[in-house]
Amino acid sequence: MTQEDNKQELQDRLDALNAQITKQGSHVRQLKKDGIADAIGEAVEQLQALKLEAATLQDKLQAGETQFNRKSFDDLILRKMFVIPSFEIHGGVKGLFDLGPPACALKAAMIDMWRKHFVLAENMLEMECTCLTPQVVLKTSGHVDRFTDLMVKDPATGECFRADKLLEDAIDDLIEKNPTMPNAEKEEHLKIQRQADAFSPTELDELLVKYNCKGPSGEAYSPSFPFNLMFQTSIGPEGTAVGYLRPETAQGLFVNFRRLLDLNAGKTPFAAAQIGLGFRNEIAPRSGLLRVREFCMGEIEHFVNPNDKSHPNFASVAGKELVLFGRDDQLGSGKTKTVAIGEAVKSGLVNNETLGYFMARTQLYMEKIGMDPKRLRFRQHLTTEMAHYATDCWDLEIQSSYGWVECVGHADRACYDLEVHSKATKTPMVATEKVDPPVGIEYAKIKFDRKLLGQAFKQDQRIVSGLLDGLAEDWKNFEPIATALDTDGKTTVDGFEITKEMVSWTKSSKKVHEVKFTPSVIEPSFGMGRILYSLLEHSFYTREGDEQRTVMRFNPQVAPQKCAVFPISSNAECNAVVDEIAADLMDSDLATRVDKSSAALGRRYARTDELGVPFAVTVDFETLKDNTVTLRERDSMKQVRLPKSEITPLLMRIVHGKLNWDAVTKKYPLVQVDEGDGVVAESTEKGPTVVETTSRGRFRRPAPQN
Amino acid sequence: MTQEDNKQELQDRLDALNAQITKQGSHVRQLKKDGIADAIGEAVEQLQALKLEAATLQDKLQAGETQFNRKSFDDLILRKMFVIPSFEIHGGVKGLFDLGPPACALKAAMIDMWRKHFVLAENMLEMECTCLTPQVVLKTSGHVDRFTDLMVKDPATGECFRADKLLEDAIDDLIEKNPTMPNAEKEEHLKIQRQADAFSPTELDELLVKYNCKGPSGEAYSPSFPFNLMFQTSIGPEGTAVGYLRPETAQGLFVNFRRLLDLNAGKTPFAAAQIGLGFRNEIAPRSGLLRVREFCMGEIEHFVNPNDKSHPNFASVAGKELVLFGRDDQLGSGKTKTVAIGEAVKSGLVNNETLGYFMARTQLYMEKIGMDPKRLRFRQHLTTEMAHYATDCWDLEIQSSYGWVECVGHADRACYDLEVHSKATKTPMVATEKVDPPVGIEYAKIKFDRKLLGQAFKQDQRIVSGLLDGLAEDWKNFEPIATALDTDGKTTVDGFEITKEMVSWTKSSKKVHEVKFTPSVIEPSFGMGRILYSLLEHSFYTREGDEQRTVMRFNPQVAPQKCAVFPISSNAECNAVVDEIAADLMDSDLATRVDKSSAALGRRYARTDELGVPFAVTVDFETLKDNTVTLRERDSMKQVRLPKSEITPLLMRIVHGKLNWDAVTKKYPLVQVDEGDGVVAESTEKGPTVVETTSRGRFRRPAPQN
């Protein structure tokens, strides 16, 4: 058995095991939810045994693999100022990072491509809403309530923990350690465990004492207190208006839905987009850019008729193959499938065309910016993971040294967002669509007793009649009210008590040429910071045979700097040509790095490799004779010689994706150069070579071929 | 006398008056500062009389001018979603605005040009630092202390006011209303006024009662409380670490100075740059984008040897003429001067080359994005306006309907910023520069009594010896310590008490090849939101003879959409060509607007005018015969006819600034079209015209000229 076969077998066993773990985890959750206490203890034990086995397998598998060289990567990232801890000289702040010059340019290029790939290509309506958000908006969206956890501190270290998780863990431990515990006693504990997130702070504090929960320092925890993941502030000089930093950009688009629809001449489907900052006060931010407290997001909200989620451009991506990790596969084989998105939608694996369309477009975007396609997959949310209103969700996960990390969510959120804002603000948030031929609808023809209404609701009577008019438009919505009024003589609508005397109705039907609907929202949500970090890892490698020479393989489109220009010697004549070439490149907006230092040429090439500069032009003594320069490509380390005047137009075409390096090597004669430091480019010349010796290096150059 | 002459005379008188006001204001401030009480009352009265006179003149002047049509402008801005109040359906929040699709694209173009004009062109080191900032950083920079004002509220309305300003105004009022007040009594009041910003909250509360200060509602104010303009939050789950949203982006660059210098291979001068959000909790935000609570800034920190503020590229801008409003002119003639920046630096009006260089580059940037050069000026800060450490400051002011508004600050901040962070973190923040020939310096050769030092400072002894070593490098810095030790036997350095016994010294001199210095910071700081708003105003106009037809004259480089494409008829053949042209434009990243609606062509042109789309292509029946289309330019409303295949390359060249419309009209035959709505393009054809009639409009087209 070869090493490769062996690895494959290990991987297969690990995949199968992971599927079993997912299934067992789901089973345990279901048991807890259903309160089937007898079975839970055993199920949890099985789950832990499976996890242990998987961990052992994982270790075996990794031992045989080349490890990601984190030390070397981290050193490069910090030394070249890709990413650095914020406020470092003042001691730093966990979860806050600055982007230095190369990452800043990389991000600008990524965002520029995102804007062109999504916003421009599809005429999306891009907005820029504020980060500061008043409480009412996030109360409406559910963030004020749902982002709150009860926390305790270890008084000795100040470390914080989620109180409910501590309680759950303590009960699991207790049951595990007492396998002979009588069932009745076990059930009592499990009943407490199931309610862990519903206790008041005082109740939780008592329970933590009862279960003898202690912090890592050995001391008892502090009393528990509520902690919301949103950063809170107050807006305005009064100091009374609570505001938050938005935890996502989406809400700004939802609240602007009506204006956006107007701007789009009332037509659906259409998409709005936003690129901007989000903020989450993470409890325990980890290193790297994967879990930080301030991050850049790119979000798209595609508004579509819930009864027709087809996409006009779906055909253009239907053949695109994606690596899908569906719900059933996660619970079954543990294996991903490579499927054309057209097939996945047809088979129902992916819920609808619009969702599938965006998944394919995301994959294309990732490939465009240079992400390794072998380390991308789409994982479907399990039913237990999704919000109750969501129809289907697929996360694009990117594999990095931290494992598979969710970087882009694709969620069909149904009508939830527009409905909550509509209800909270009493603002209709509906779109209309012409129907041809007209369709028959059932509605309630209603009539108010205006006098009674006026007496009961005074200045609110218009709101009440508006509410009822709205419901009456569709008999399905009005029927429960009609039934309640018939049965009880009264009912409550949005807090207003309506009596039978106030309104009379007849069930009727009519033909309509237009239907009203609350659009569904399909939301691709990009964590730009996570994507940036993953791209840094995917781009990093060391030269074969020289672990010290680290390289970033950014493609020319996203590379922070496009070209380096060096003089082979520091004489004035060479320097003048360097300046001339650099100025010409910069004039075409190609970011250029000039290095006139006295370092050996190989050293200077190595410096550009670390920054991922794809091309380097060297002005040598040949240049002074015939105006030709060498052009070196970073990854192949191959060089061609060409007239200096052709550099800028050539790089312009490469950077704009109209030409690749292969074509360049076919057009111009290859030159072979010893870069020093023991690294020599592969010998791949096509013709006989002429060896020239200059004062600074040995050049071999193919003889002219014609 | 013509109306124009009359206007000029009024303007001259107003300018002179404004200069007198500035001078008198400065005089009053000086009197207050010096405590020369007797003269203040009279000086204030004179100032108020001058202000009244100026206001009257201003009214006269404006009456004769065409007013900026704010109603029409505001309507367009809101209707087309350039700028809209944030969270509108939830009631909005003062001082928060969203950018809708056209402004969002405009801003992206402005920022792209900023990055190319400043960052790329000069190899600046761009960073992206976080908005969340720990307290220690802003304590060090002075923001925690200096951004605090004492506030009071009108209890009836909740409106907030600065308490010290209320007190000052109340005293002014009292003195004004009592012209016969005895000098002794007057002096008592003025003494209180001079200390207004130094009272404690309790003292201020008592004084507001004493001076009978009441809110607009007639009720007494609430007790005063301190109010910091920074938004405060807490970072981390502990809830104890105070953080703020940064009020400016600059601090992130200062704290990264050492890493930036390393990345620049230790060389100065160099510049760092940052584009990002700033936040200020303004007390009374006004309408528009001029005073908001969340805003985009672009800041450059140029680090330079304080002894040599020349700029290597100064010659490239020396001839550029700027409108300068120097300190002396503000206090004297009240008139601006148009001066070449080279002259202004030579004469000393502008302090140094680097400051002047950035002023000229800012002017060039403003012209590039399409700002009206006639409404730009640079105003120098008066000595009383500048921070004590600043050397010279010039604000680029842009004239809008709100008057002259500061949009870009250009400040020579000397070494202040680096020094405060260096001191607070005990981190050296110095650069070195080779000197050739070597220079002689005087220093203190010092020797410590390590034993005494160890006994006195224990683990801090290294900090103490480091501090003294640092000071000893330059005799000028060490001399005061030497004197104090000689005289008193002891002195205090950074809180540490040093005695004579701990250290001995000799004044020495040596030749050095390298000098150390704390760089000066020259800081251009751009308020991108204010610039965006000003650009909207400068771009807005109504067609002559038709006030209803509003136009945005964005230049092709910054225009949110570059081209519109219309079919003259909604038949399938025309539509297919429209789609083909639009796809081709989009493929070259030219944002395109397709309008296939049945609206009249003139109406569709008018819609593109409102969005500032510079070009519109119309596919007509002619197109179906010979593949030519018409291309209309927005401002001249002139049209040419050209092959459809030439549209994309032509617009690419125009958008990238390589071709202008004049050249287009020379290359292709002009077509004259009645746009309907009574608007007809000027007749400017060069040859005889052929009149054609189509089913949808009357086209006149020059006969072929060859």
PDB file of N, CA and C in Angstrom, chain A residues 2 83 96-97 103 160 189 215 233 245-246 301 303 338 340 396 398 411 475 504 520 655 676 686 696:
ATOM      1  N   THR A   2       0.662   2.144  -0.936  1.00  0.00           N
ATOM      2  CA  THR A   2       1.471   3.367  -0.979  1.00  0.00           C
ATOM      3  C   THR A   2       1.051   4.293   0.162  1.00  0.00           C
ATOM      4  N   VAL A  83      -0.734  42.253   8.580  1.00  0.00           N
ATOM      5  CA  VAL A  83      -1.708  42.418   9.662  1.00  0.00           C
ATOM      6  C   VAL A  83      -0.930  42.578  10.962  1.00  0.00           C
ATOM      7  N   LEU A  96      -8.604  43.143  17.957  1.00  0.00           N
ATOM      8  CA  LEU A  96      -8.508  44.296  17.064  1.00  0.00           C
ATOM      9  C   LEU A  96      -7.177  44.243  16.305  1.00  0.00           C
ATOM     10  N   PHE A  97      -7.262  44.324  14.987  1.00  0.00           N
ATOM     11  CA  PHE A  97      -6.075  44.257  14.151  1.00  0.00           C
ATOM     12  C   PHE A  97      -6.095  45.365  13.114  1.00  0.00           C
ATOM     13  N   ALA A 103      -1.626  44.594   2.923  1.00  0.00           N
ATOM     14  CA  ALA A 103      -2.967  44.032   3.090  1.00  0.00           C
ATOM     15  C   ALA A 103      -4.036  45.063   2.763  1.00  0.00           C
ATOM     16  N   CYS A 160     -13.893  35.653  31.424  1.00  0.00           N
ATOM     17  CA  CYS A 160     -15.345  35.587  31.365  1.00  0.00           C
ATOM     18  C   CYS A 160     -15.829  34.293  30.713  1.00  0.00           C
ATOM     19  N   HIS A 189     -31.542  16.297  37.213  1.00  0.00           N
ATOM     20  CA  HIS A 189     -30.430  17.116  36.713  1.00  0.00           C
ATOM     21  C   HIS A 189     -30.652  17.541  35.266  1.00  0.00           C
ATOM     22  N   GLY A 215     -14.079  28.523  38.828  1.00  0.00           N
ATOM     23  CA  GLY A 215     -13.251  29.022  37.724  1.00  0.00           C
ATOM     24  C   GLY A 215     -11.920  28.296  37.641  1.00  0.00           C
ATOM     25  N   THR A 233     -23.444  52.283  22.901  1.00  0.00           N
ATOM     26  CA  THR A 233     -23.008  53.649  23.165  1.00  0.00           C
ATOM     27  C   THR A 233     -24.257  54.485  23.314  1.00  0.00           C
ATOM     28  N   LEU A 245     -23.242  49.815  17.803  1.00  0.00           N
ATOM     29  CA  LEU A 245     -22.521  49.662  16.549  1.00  0.00           C
ATOM     30  C   LEU A 245     -23.131  48.450  15.868  1.00  0.00           C
ATOM     31  N   ARG A 246     -23.505  48.592  14.618  1.00  0.00           N
ATOM     32  CA  ARG A 246     -24.213  47.505  13.948  1.00  0.00           C
ATOM     33  C   ARG A 246     -23.398  46.210  13.962  1.00  0.00           C
ATOM     34  N   GLU A 301     -28.635  41.951  -0.439  1.00  0.00           N
ATOM     35  CA  GLU A 301     -30.006  41.548  -0.122  1.00  0.00           C
ATOM     36  C   GLU A 301     -30.772  41.545  -1.442  1.00  0.00           C
ATOM     37  N   PHE A 303     -34.125  40.949  -3.275  1.00  0.00           N
ATOM     38  CA  PHE A 303     -35.556  40.926  -2.957  1.00  0.00           C
ATOM     39  C   PHE A 303     -36.312  40.275  -4.105  1.00  0.00           C
ATOM     40  N   THR A 338     -19.248  16.809  -5.850  1.00  0.00           N
ATOM     41  CA  THR A 338     -19.023  17.868  -6.824  1.00  0.00           C
ATOM     42  C   THR A 338     -20.163  17.825  -7.837  1.00  0.00           C
ATOM     43  N   ALA A 340     -22.796  20.135 -10.661  1.00  0.00           N
ATOM     44  CA  ALA A 340     -23.121  21.375 -11.372  1.00  0.00           C
ATOM     45  C   ALA A 340     -24.308  22.010 -10.652  1.00  0.00           C
ATOM     46  N   LEU A 396     -20.317  29.157   2.328  1.00  0.00           N
ATOM     47  CA  LEU A 396     -19.042  28.859   1.669  1.00  0.00           C
ATOM     48  C   LEU A 396     -18.003  28.761   2.776  1.00  0.00           C
ATOM     49  N   ILE A 398     -13.992  28.011   3.757  1.00  0.00           N
ATOM     50  CA  ILE A 398     -12.641  28.009   3.190  1.00  0.00           C
ATOM     51  C   ILE A 398     -11.733  27.278   4.167  1.00  0.00           C
ATOM     52  N   ALA A 411     -28.140  32.714   2.493  1.00  0.00           N
ATOM     53  CA  ALA A 411     -29.339  32.328   3.218  1.00  0.00           C
ATOM     54  C   ALA A 411     -30.587  32.809   2.513  1.00  0.00           C
ATOM     55  N   TRP A 475     -58.611  36.810   1.896  1.00  0.00           N
ATOM     56  CA  TRP A 475     -59.539  36.119   2.818  1.00  0.00           C
ATOM     57  C   TRP A 475     -58.776  35.237   3.795  1.00  0.00           C
ATOM     58  N   SER A 504     -68.436  44.965   9.694  1.00  0.00           N
ATOM     59  CA  SER A 504     -69.203  43.876   9.074  1.00  0.00           C
ATOM     60  C   SER A 504     -68.477  43.460   7.797  1.00  0.00           C
ATOM     61  N   SER A 520     -39.341  37.967  -0.513  1.00  0.00           N
ATOM     62  CA  SER A 520     -38.373  37.155   0.210  1.00  0.00           C
ATOM     63  C   SER A 520     -37.005  37.786   0.027  1.00  0.00           C
ATOM     64  N   VAL A 655      -2.703  42.651 -15.944  1.00  0.00           N
ATOM     65  CA  VAL A 655      -3.439  43.043 -14.734  1.00  0.00           C
ATOM     66  C   VAL A 655      -4.947  43.084 -14.997  1.00  0.00           C
ATOM     67  N   GLY A 676      21.028  33.669  -7.369  1.00  0.00           N
ATOM     68  CA  GLY A 676      21.833  33.660  -6.152  1.00  0.00           C
ATOM     69  C   GLY A 676      21.071  32.924  -5.076  1.00  0.00           C
ATOM     70  N   LYS A 686      13.785  27.497 -25.162  1.00  0.00           N
ATOM     71  CA  LYS A 686      13.400  26.745 -26.348  1.00  0.00           C
ATOM     72  C   LYS A 686      14.496  26.726 -27.405  1.00  0.00           C
ATOM     73  N   ARG A 696      27.922  41.878 -12.792  1.00  0.00           N
ATOM     74  CA  ARG A 696      27.097  41.586 -11.631  1.00  0.00           C
ATOM     75  C   ARG A 696      26.395  40.225 -11.652  1.00  0.00           C
TER      76      ARG A 696
END
